[in-house]
Coordinates of N, CA, C and O in Angstrom, one line a residue:
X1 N 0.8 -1.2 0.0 CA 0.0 0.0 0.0 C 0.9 1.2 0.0 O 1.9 1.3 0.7
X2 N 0.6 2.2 -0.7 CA 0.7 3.6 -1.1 C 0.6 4.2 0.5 O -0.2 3.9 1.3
X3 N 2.0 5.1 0.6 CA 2.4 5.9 2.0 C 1.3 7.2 1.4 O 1.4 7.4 0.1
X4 N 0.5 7.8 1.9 CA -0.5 8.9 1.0 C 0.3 10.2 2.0 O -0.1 10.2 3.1
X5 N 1.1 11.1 1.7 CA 1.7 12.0 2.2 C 2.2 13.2 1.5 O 2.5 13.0 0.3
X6 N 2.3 14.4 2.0 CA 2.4 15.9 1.1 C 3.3 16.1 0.5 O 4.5 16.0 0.9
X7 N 3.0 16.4 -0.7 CA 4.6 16.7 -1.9 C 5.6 17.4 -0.7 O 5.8 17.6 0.5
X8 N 6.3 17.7 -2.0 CA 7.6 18.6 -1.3 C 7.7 20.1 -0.9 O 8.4 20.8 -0.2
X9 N 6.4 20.5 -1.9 CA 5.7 22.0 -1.9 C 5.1 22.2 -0.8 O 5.2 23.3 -0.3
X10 N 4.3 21.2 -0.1 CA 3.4 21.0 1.1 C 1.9 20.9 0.5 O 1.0 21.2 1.2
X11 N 1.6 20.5 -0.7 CA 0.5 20.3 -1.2 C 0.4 18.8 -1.2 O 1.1 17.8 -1.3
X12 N -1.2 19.1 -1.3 CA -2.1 17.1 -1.2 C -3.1 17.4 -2.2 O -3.8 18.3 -1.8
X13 N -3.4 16.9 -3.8 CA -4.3 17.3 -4.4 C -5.3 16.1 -4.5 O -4.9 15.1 -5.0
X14 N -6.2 16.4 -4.1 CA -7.2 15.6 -4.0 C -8.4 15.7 -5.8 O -9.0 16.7 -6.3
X15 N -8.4 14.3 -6.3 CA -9.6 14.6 -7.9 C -10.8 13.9 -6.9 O -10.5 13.0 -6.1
X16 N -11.9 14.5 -7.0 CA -13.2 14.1 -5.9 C -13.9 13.6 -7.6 O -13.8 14.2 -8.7
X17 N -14.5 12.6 -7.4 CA -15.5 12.1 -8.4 C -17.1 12.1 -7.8 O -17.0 11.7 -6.7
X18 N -18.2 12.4 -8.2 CA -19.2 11.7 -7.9 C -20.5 12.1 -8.6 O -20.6 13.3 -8.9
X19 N -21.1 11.5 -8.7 CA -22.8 11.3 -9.5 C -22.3 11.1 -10.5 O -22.4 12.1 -11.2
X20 N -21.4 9.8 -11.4 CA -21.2 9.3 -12.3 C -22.7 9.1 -12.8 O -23.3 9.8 -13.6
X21 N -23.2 7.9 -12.0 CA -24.6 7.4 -12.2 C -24.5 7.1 -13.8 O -25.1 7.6 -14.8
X22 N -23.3 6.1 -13.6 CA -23.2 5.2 -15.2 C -24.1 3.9 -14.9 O -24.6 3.7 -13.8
X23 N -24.3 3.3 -15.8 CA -25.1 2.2 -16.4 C -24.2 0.8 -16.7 O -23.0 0.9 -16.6
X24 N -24.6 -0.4 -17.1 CA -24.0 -1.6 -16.9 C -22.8 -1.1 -18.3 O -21.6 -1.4 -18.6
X25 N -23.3 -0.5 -18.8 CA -22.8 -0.6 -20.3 C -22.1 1.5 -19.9 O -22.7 2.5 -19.9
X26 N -20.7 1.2 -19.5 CA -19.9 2.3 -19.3 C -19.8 3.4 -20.0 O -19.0 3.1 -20.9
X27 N -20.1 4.7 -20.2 CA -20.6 5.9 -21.0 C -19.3 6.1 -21.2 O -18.4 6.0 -20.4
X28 N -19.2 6.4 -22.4 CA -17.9 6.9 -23.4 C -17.4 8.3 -22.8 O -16.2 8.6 -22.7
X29 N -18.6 9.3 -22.5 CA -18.5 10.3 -21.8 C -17.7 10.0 -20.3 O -16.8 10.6 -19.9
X30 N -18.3 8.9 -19.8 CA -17.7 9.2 -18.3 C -15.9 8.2 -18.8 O -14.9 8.7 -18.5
X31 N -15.9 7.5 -19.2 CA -14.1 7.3 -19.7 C -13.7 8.4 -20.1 O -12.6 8.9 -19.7
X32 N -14.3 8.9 -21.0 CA -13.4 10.3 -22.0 C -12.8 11.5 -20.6 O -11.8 12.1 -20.6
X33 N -13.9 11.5 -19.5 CA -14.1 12.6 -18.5 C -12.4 12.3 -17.7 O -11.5 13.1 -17.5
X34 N -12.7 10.9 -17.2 CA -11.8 10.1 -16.6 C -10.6 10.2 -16.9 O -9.8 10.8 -16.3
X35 N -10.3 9.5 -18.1 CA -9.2 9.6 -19.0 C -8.7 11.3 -19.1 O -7.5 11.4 -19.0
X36 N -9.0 12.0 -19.1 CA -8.8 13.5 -19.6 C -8.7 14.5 -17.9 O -7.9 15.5 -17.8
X37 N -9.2 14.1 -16.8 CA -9.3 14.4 -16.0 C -8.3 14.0 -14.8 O -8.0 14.9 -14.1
X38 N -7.9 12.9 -14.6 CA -6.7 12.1 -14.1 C -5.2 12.4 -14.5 O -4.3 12.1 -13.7
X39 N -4.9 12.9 -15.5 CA -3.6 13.6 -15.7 C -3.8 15.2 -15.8 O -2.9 15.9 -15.4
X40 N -4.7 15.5 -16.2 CA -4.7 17.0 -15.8 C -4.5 17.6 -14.5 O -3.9 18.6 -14.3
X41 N -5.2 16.9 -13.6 CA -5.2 17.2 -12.4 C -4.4 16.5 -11.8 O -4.3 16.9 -10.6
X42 N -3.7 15.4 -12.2 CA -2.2 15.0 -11.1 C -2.7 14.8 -9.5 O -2.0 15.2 -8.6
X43 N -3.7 14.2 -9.3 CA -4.2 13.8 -7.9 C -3.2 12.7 -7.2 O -2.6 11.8 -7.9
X44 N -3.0 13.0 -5.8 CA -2.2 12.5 -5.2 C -3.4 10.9 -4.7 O -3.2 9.8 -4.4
X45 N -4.3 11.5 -4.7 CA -5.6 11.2 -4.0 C -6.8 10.8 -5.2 O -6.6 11.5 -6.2
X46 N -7.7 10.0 -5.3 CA -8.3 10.1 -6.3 C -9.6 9.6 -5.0 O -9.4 8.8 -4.1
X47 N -11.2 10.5 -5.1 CA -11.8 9.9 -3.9 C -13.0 10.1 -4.5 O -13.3 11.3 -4.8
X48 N -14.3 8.6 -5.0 CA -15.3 8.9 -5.4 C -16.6 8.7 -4.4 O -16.8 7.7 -3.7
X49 N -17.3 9.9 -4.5 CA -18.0 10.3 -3.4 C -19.2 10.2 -3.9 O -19.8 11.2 -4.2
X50 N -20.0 8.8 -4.2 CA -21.0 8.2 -4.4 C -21.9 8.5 -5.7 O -22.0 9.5 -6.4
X51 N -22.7 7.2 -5.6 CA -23.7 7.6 -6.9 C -23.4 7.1 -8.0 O -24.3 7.0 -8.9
X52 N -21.8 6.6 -8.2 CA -21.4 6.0 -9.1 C -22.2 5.3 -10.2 O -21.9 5.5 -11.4
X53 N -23.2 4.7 -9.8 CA -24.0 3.8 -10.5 C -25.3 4.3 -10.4 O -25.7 5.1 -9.5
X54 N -26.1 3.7 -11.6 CA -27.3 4.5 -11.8 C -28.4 3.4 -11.8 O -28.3 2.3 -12.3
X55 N -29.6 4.2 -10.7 CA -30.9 3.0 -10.9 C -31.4 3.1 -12.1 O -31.8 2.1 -12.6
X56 N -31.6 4.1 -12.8 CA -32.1 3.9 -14.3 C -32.3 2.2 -15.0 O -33.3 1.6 -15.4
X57 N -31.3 2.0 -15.0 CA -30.8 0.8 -15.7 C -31.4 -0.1 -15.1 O -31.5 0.1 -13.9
X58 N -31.9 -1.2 -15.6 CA -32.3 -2.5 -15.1 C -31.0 -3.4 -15.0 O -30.3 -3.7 -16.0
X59 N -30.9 -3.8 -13.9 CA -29.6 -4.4 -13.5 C -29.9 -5.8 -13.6 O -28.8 -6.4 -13.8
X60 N -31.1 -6.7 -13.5 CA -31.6 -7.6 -13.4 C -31.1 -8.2 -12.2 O -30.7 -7.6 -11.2
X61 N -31.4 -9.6 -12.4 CA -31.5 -10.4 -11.0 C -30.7 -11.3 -10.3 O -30.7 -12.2 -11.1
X62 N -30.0 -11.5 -9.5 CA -28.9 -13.3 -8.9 C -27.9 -12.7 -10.0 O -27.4 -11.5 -10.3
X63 N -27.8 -13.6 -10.4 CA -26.3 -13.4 -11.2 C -26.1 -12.3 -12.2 O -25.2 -11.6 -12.4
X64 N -27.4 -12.4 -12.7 CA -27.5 -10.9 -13.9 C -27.1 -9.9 -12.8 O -26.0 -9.3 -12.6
X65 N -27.9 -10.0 -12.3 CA -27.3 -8.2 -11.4 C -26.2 -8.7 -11.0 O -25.5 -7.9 -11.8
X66 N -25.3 -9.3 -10.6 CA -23.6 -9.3 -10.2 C -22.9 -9.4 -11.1 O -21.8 -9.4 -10.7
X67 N -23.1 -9.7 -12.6 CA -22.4 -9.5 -13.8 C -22.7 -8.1 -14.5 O -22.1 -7.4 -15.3
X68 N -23.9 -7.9 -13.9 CA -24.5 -5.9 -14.6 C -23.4 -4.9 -14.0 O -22.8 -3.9 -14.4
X69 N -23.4 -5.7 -12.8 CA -23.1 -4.4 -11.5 C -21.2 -4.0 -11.9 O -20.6 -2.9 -12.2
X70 N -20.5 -5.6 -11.6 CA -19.3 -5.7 -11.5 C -18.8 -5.3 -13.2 O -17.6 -4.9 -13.4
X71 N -19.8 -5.4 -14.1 CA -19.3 -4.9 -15.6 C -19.3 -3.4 -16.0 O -18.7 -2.9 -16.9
X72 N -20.3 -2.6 -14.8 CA -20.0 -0.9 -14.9 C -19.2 -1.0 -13.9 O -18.3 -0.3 -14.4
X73 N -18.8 -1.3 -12.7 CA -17.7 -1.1 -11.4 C -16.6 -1.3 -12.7 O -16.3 -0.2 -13.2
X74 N -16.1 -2.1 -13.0 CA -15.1 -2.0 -13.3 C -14.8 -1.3 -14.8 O -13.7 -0.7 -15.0
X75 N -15.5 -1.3 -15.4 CA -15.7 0.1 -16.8 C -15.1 1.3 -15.9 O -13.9 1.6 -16.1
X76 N -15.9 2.0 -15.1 CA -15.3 2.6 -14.2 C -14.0 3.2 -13.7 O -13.4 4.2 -13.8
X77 N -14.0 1.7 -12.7 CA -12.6 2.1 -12.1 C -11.5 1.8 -13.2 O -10.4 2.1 -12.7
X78 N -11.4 1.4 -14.2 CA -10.4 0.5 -14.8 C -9.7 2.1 -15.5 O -8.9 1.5 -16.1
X79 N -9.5 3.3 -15.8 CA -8.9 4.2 -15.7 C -8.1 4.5 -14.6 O -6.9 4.7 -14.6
X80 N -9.0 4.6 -13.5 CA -8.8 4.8 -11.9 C -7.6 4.2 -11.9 O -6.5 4.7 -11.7
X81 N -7.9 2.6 -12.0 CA -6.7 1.6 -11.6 C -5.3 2.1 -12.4 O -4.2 2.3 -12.1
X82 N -6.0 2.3 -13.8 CA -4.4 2.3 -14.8 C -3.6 3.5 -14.2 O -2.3 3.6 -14.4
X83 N -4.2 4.4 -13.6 CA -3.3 5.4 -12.7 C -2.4 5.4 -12.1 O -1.4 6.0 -12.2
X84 N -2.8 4.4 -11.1 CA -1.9 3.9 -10.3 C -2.1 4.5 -8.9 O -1.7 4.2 -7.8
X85 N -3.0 5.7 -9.3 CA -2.9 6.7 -7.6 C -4.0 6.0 -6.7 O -4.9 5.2 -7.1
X86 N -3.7 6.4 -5.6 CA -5.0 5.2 -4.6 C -5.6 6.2 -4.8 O -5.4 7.3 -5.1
X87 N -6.8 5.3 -4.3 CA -8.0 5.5 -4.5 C -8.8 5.3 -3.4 O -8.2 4.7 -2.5
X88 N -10.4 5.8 -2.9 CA -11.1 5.7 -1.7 C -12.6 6.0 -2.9 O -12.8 6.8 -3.8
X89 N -13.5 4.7 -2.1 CA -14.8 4.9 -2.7 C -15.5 4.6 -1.6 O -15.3 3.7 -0.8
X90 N -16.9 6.1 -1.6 CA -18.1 6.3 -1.1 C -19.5 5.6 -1.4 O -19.8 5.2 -2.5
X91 N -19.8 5.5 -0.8 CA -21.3 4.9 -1.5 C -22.2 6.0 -1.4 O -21.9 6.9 -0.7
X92 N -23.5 6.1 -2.2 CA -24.3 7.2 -2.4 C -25.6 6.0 -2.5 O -25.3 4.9 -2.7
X93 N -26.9 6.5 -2.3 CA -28.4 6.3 -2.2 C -28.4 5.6 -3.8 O -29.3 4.8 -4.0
X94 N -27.7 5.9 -4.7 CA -28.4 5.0 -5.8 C -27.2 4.0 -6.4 O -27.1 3.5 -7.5
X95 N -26.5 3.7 -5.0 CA -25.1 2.4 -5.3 C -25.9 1.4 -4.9 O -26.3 0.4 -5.6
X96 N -26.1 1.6 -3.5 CA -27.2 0.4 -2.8 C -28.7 0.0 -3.7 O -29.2 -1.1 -3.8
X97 N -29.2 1.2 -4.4 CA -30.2 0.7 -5.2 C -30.1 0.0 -6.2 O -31.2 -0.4 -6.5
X98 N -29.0 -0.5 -6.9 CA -29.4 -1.5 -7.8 C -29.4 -2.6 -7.2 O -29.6 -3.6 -8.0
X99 N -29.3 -2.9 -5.9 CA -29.6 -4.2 -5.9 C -28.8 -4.8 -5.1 O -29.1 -5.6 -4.2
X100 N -27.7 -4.4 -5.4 CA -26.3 -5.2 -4.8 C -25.9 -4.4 -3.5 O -25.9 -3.2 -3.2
X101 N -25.6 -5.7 -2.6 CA -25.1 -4.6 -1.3 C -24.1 -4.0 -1.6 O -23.6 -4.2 -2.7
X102 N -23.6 -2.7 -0.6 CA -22.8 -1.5 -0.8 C -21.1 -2.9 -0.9 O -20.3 -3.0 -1.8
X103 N -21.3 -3.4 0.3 CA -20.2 -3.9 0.8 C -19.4 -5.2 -0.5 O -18.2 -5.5 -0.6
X104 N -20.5 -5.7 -1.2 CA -20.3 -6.8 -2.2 C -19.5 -5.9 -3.0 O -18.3 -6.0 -3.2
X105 N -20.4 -4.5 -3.7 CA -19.5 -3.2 -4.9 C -18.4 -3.2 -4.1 O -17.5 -3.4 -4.9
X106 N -17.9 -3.0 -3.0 CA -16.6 -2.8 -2.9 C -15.7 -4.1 -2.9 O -14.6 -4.0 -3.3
X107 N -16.1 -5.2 -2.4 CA -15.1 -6.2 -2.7 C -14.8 -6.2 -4.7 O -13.7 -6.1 -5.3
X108 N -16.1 -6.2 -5.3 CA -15.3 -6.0 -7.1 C -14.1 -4.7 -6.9 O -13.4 -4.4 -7.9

C-alpha cells in the first residue's frame, strides 16, 4: 500500500468524483471525462463520493445483477486503476439501489 503524504511544496491534491450514475454498459463520456481528467489534475488522491451507478438501468436479478453491477464497477474504475494513484470509494443512495449490497460493490 501507497504511504499517502504531502509533496515537497506542502501540497495534497485531492480529484473528488461523484454522480457518475453510469449504467451496466460504461458511457464513453464518463471514460473520456476520466481519461482527460486524471492527468490533468495530477491527484495524489483520487476519492469517489458516491452515486457511481445509476438505478435507471435495469440491473436484473442473482447473477444478472452481479455480472451488470461488477461490468459498470469495473468500466469505471479501470482508468482509476491504470493510474496507479489510490484510491477511496463512497457509497451514495443510488449504489445500494441497484440491488447489490454497498459492501459486495466494494469487494469487485
Amino acid at each position: 500500500m501507497k504511504t499517502l503524504k504531502f509533496n515537497e511544496n506542502g501540497k495534497f491534491r485531492i480529484l473528488q468524483i461523484s454522480d457518475l450514475q453510469d449504467t451496466k454498459a460504461t458511457s464513453v463520456d464518463t471514460l473520456q471525462f476520466l481519461e482527460a481528467a486524471i492527468p490533468e489534475v495530477k491527484p495524489d488522491l483520487i476519492v469517489l463520493t458516491g452515486d457511481q451507478l445509476d438505478v435507471v438501468g435495469l440491473w436484473g436479478k442473482g447473477d444478472t445483477l452481479k455480472k451488470n453491477v461488477r461490468k459498470a464497477i469495473e468500466g469505471i474504475m479501470a482508468p482509476i486503476k491504470a493510474s496507479g494513484i489510490p484510491f477511496l470509494v463512497t457509497f451514495g443512495n443510488h449504489d445500494c439501489q441497484t440491488g447489490m449490497p454497498n459492501a459486495e460493490q466494494a469487494e469487485i
